[in-house]
PDB file of C-alpha atoms in Angstrom:
ATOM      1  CA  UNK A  74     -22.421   5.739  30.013  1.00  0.00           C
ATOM      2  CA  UNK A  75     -22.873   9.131  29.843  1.00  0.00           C
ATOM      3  CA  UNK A  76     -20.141  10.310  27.651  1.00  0.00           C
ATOM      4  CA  UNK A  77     -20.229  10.755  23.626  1.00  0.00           C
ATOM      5  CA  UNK A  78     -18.609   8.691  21.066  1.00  0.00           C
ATOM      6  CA  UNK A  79     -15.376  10.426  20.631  1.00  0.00           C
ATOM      7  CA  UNK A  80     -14.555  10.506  24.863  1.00  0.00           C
ATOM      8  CA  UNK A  81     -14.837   6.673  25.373  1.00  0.00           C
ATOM      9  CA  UNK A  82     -11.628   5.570  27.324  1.00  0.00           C
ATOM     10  CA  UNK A  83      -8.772   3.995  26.183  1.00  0.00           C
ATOM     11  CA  UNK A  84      -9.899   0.051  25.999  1.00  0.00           C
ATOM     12  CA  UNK A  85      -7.050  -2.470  25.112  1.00  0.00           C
ATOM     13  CA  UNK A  86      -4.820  -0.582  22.761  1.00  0.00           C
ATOM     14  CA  UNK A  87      -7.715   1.114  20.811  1.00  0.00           C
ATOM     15  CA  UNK A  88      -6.885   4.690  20.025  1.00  0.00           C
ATOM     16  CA  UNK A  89     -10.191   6.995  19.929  1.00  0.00           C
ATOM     17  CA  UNK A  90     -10.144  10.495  19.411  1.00  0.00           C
ATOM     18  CA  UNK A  91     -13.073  13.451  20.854  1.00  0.00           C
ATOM     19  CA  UNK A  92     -15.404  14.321  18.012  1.00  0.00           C
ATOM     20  CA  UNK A  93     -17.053  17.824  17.576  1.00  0.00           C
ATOM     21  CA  UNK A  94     -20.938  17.242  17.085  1.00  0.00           C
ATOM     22  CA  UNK A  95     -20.118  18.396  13.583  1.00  0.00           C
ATOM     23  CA  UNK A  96     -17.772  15.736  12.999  1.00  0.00           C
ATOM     24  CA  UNK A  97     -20.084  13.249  14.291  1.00  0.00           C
ATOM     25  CA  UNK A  98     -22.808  13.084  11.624  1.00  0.00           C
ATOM     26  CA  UNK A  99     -20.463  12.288   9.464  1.00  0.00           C
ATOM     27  CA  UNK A 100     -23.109  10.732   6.557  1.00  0.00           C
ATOM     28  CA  UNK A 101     -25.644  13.326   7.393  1.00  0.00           C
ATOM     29  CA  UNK A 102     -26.880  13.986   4.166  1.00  0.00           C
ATOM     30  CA  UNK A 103     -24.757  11.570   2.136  1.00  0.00           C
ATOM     31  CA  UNK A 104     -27.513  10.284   0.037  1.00  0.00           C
ATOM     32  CA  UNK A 105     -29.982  13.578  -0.255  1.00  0.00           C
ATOM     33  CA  UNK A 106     -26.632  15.671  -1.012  1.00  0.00           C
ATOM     34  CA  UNK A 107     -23.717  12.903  -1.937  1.00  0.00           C
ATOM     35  CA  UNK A 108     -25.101  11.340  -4.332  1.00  0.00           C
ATOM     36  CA  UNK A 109     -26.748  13.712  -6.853  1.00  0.00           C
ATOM     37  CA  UNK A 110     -23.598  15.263  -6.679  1.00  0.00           C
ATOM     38  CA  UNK A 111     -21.891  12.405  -7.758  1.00  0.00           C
ATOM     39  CA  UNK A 112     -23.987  11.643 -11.024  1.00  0.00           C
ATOM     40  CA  UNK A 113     -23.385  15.917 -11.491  1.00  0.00           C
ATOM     41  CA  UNK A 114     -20.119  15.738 -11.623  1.00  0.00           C
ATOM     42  CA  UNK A 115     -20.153  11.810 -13.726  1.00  0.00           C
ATOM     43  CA  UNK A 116     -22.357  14.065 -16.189  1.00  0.00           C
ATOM     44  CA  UNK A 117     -19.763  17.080 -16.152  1.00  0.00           C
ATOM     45  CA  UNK A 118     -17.025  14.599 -16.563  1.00  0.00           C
ATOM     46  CA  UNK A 119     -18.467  12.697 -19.246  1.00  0.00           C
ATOM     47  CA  UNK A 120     -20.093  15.137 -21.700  1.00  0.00           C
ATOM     48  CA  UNK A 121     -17.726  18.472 -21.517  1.00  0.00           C
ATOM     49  CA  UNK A 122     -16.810  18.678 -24.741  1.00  0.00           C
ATOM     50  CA  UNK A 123     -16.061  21.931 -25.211  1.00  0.00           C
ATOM     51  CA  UNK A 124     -13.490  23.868 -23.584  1.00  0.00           C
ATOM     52  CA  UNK A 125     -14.413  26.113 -20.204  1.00  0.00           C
ATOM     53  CA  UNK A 126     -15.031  29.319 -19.637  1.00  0.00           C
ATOM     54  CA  UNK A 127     -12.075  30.981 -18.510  1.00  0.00           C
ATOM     55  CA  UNK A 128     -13.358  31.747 -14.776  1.00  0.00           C
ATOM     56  CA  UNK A 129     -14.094  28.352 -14.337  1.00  0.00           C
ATOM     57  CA  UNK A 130     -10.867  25.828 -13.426  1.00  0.00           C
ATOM     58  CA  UNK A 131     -11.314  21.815 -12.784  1.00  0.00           C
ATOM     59  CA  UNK A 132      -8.292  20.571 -11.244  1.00  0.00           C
ATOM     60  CA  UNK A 133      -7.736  16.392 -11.658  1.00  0.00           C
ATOM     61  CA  UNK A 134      -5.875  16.074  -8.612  1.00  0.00           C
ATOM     62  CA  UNK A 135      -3.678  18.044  -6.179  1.00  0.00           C
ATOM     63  CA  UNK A 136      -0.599  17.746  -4.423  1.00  0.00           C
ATOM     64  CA  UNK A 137       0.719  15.913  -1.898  1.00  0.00           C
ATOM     65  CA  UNK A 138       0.050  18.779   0.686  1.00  0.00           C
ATOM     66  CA  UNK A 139      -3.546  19.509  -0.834  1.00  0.00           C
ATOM     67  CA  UNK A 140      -5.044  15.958  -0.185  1.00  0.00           C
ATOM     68  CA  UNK A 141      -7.656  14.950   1.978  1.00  0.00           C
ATOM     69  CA  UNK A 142      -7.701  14.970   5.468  1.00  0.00           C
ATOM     70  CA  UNK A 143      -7.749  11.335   6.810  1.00  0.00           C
ATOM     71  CA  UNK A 144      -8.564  11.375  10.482  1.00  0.00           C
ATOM     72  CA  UNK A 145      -7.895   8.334  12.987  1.00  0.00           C
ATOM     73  CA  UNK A 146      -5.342   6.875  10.303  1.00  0.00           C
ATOM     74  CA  UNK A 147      -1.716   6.100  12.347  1.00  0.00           C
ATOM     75  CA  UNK A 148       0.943   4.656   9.878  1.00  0.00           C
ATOM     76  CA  UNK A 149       4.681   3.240  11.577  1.00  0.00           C
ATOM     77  CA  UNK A 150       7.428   3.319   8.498  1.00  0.00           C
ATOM     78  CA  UNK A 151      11.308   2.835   9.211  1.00  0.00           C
ATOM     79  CA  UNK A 152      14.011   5.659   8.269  1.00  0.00           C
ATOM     80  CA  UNK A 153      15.635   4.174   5.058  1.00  0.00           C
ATOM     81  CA  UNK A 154      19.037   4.487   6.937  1.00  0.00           C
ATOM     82  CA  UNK A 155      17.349   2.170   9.678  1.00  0.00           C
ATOM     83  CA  UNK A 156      15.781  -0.569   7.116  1.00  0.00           C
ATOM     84  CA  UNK A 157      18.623  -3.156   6.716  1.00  0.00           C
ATOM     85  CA  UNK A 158      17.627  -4.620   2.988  1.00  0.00           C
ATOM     86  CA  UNK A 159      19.785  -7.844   3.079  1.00  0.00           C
ATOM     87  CA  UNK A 160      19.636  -8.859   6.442  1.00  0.00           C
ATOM     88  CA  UNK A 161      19.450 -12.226   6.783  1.00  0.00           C
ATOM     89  CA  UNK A 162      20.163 -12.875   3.066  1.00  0.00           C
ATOM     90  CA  UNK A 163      22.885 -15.245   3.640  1.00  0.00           C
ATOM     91  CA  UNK A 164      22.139 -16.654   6.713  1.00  0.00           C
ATOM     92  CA  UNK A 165      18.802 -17.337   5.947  1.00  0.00           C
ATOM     93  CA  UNK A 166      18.039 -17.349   2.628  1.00  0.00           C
ATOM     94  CA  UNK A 167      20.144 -19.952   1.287  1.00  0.00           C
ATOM     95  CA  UNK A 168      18.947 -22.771   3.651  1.00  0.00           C
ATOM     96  CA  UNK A 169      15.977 -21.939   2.907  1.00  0.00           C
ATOM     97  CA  UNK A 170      16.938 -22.194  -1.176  1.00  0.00           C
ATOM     98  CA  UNK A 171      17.818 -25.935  -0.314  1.00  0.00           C
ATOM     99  CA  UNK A 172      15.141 -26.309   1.609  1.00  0.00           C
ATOM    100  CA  UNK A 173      12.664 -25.766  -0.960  1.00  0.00           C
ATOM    101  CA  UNK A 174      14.902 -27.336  -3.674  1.00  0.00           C
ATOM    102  CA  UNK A 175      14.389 -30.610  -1.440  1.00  0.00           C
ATOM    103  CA  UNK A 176      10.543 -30.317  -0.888  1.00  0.00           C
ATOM    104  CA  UNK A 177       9.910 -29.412  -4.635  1.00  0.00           C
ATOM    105  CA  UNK A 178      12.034 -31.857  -6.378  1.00  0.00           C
ATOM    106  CA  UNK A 179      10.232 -34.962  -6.058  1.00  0.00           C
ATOM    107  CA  UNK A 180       6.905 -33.557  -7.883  1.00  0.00           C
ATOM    108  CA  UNK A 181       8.970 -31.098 -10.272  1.00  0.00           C
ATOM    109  CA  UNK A 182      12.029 -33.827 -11.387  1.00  0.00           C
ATOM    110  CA  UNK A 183       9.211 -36.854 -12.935  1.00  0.00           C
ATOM    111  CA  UNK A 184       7.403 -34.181 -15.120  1.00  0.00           C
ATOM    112  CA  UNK A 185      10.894 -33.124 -16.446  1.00  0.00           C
ATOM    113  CA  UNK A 186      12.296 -36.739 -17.003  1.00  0.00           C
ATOM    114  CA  UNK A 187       9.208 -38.085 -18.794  1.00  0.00           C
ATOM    115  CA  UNK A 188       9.066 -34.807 -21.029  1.00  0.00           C
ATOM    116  CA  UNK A 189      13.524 -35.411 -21.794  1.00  0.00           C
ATOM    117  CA  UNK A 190      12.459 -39.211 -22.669  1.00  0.00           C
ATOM    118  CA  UNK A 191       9.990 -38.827 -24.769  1.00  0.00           C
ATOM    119  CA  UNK A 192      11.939 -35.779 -26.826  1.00  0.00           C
ATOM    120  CA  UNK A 193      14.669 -38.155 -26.887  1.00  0.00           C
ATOM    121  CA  UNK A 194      12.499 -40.971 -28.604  1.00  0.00           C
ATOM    122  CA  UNK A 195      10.636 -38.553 -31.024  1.00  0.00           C
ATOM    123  CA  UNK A 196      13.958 -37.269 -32.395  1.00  0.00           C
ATOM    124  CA  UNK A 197      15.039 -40.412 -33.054  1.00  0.00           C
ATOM    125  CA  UNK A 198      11.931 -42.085 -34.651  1.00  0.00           C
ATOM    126  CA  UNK A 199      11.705 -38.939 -36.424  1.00  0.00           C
ATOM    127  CA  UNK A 200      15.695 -38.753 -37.903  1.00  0.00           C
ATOM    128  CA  UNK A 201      14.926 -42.451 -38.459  1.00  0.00           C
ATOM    129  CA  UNK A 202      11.905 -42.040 -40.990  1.00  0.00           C
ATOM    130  CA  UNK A 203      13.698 -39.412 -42.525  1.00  0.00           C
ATOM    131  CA  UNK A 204      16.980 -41.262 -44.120  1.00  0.00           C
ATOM    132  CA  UNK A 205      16.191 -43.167 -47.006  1.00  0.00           C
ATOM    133  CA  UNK A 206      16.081 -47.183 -46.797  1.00  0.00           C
ATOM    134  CA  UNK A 207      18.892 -49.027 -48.584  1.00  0.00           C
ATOM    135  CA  UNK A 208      16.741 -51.716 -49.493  1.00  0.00           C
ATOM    136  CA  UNK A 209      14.339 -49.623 -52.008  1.00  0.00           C
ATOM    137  CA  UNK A 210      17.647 -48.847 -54.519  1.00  0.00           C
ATOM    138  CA  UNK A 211      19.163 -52.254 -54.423  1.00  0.00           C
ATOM    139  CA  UNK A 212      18.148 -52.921 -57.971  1.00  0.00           C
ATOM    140  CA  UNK A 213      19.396 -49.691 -59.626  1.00  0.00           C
ATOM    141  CA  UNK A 214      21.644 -49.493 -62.129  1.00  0.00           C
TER     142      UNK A 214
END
């Protein structure tokens, strides 16, 4: 074996990069040193009431050139000039509309019909309760 972490070869598309020894104990200390610094600055965070001492300066986030370095992170993204947004739109697309009009219609088309019909016969149960009957006034004067 012989050789450290960061100088294993190239296997199968995997992309490693050398590590300095530093860069190796990479949670060295995380929970002796992370995370009482973590409840600090919860505590900090939390309770500062009053306003700072003009020396001292928290800053809530940084720029876009001021982040954090990420290491081993590769990211592919397209020139907008190269993406084509509607391609395929046509061609595609509207097949595929039918398509899925034919596949869903069956379960969707049943649900709709039964709701329509029973509307229908509510309305009209309902519109005939509501008229008057003729045979209640026949013996008015």
């Amino acid at each position: 074996m012989g050789k450290h972490f960061g100088e294993l070869a190239k296997i199968r598309g995997l992309i490693t990069y050398k590590l300095s020894p530093h860069e190796q104990r990479a949670y060295a200390g995380a929970i002796s040193n992370g995370l009482p610094n973590i409840f600090r600055r919860f505590r900090e965070s939390v309770f500062r009431v009053a306003p700072e001492p003009l020396g001292k300066s928290y800053k809530m986030g940084k720029h876009f050139g001021e982040l954090a370095k990420i290491r081993g992170l590769i990211t592919y993204k397209l020139s907008p000039h190269e993406q084509r947004a509607y391609a395929g739109a046509i061609s595609n697309g509207l097949p595929n509309i039918f398509r899925r009009f034919r596949e869903s219609v069956f379960r969707v088309a049943p649900a709709f019909v039964i709701g329509y019909l029973v509307y229908e016969g509510v309305e009209r149960e309902h519109h005939r309760l509501s008229r008057k009957n003729p045979a209640d006034f026949e013996n008015d004067s």
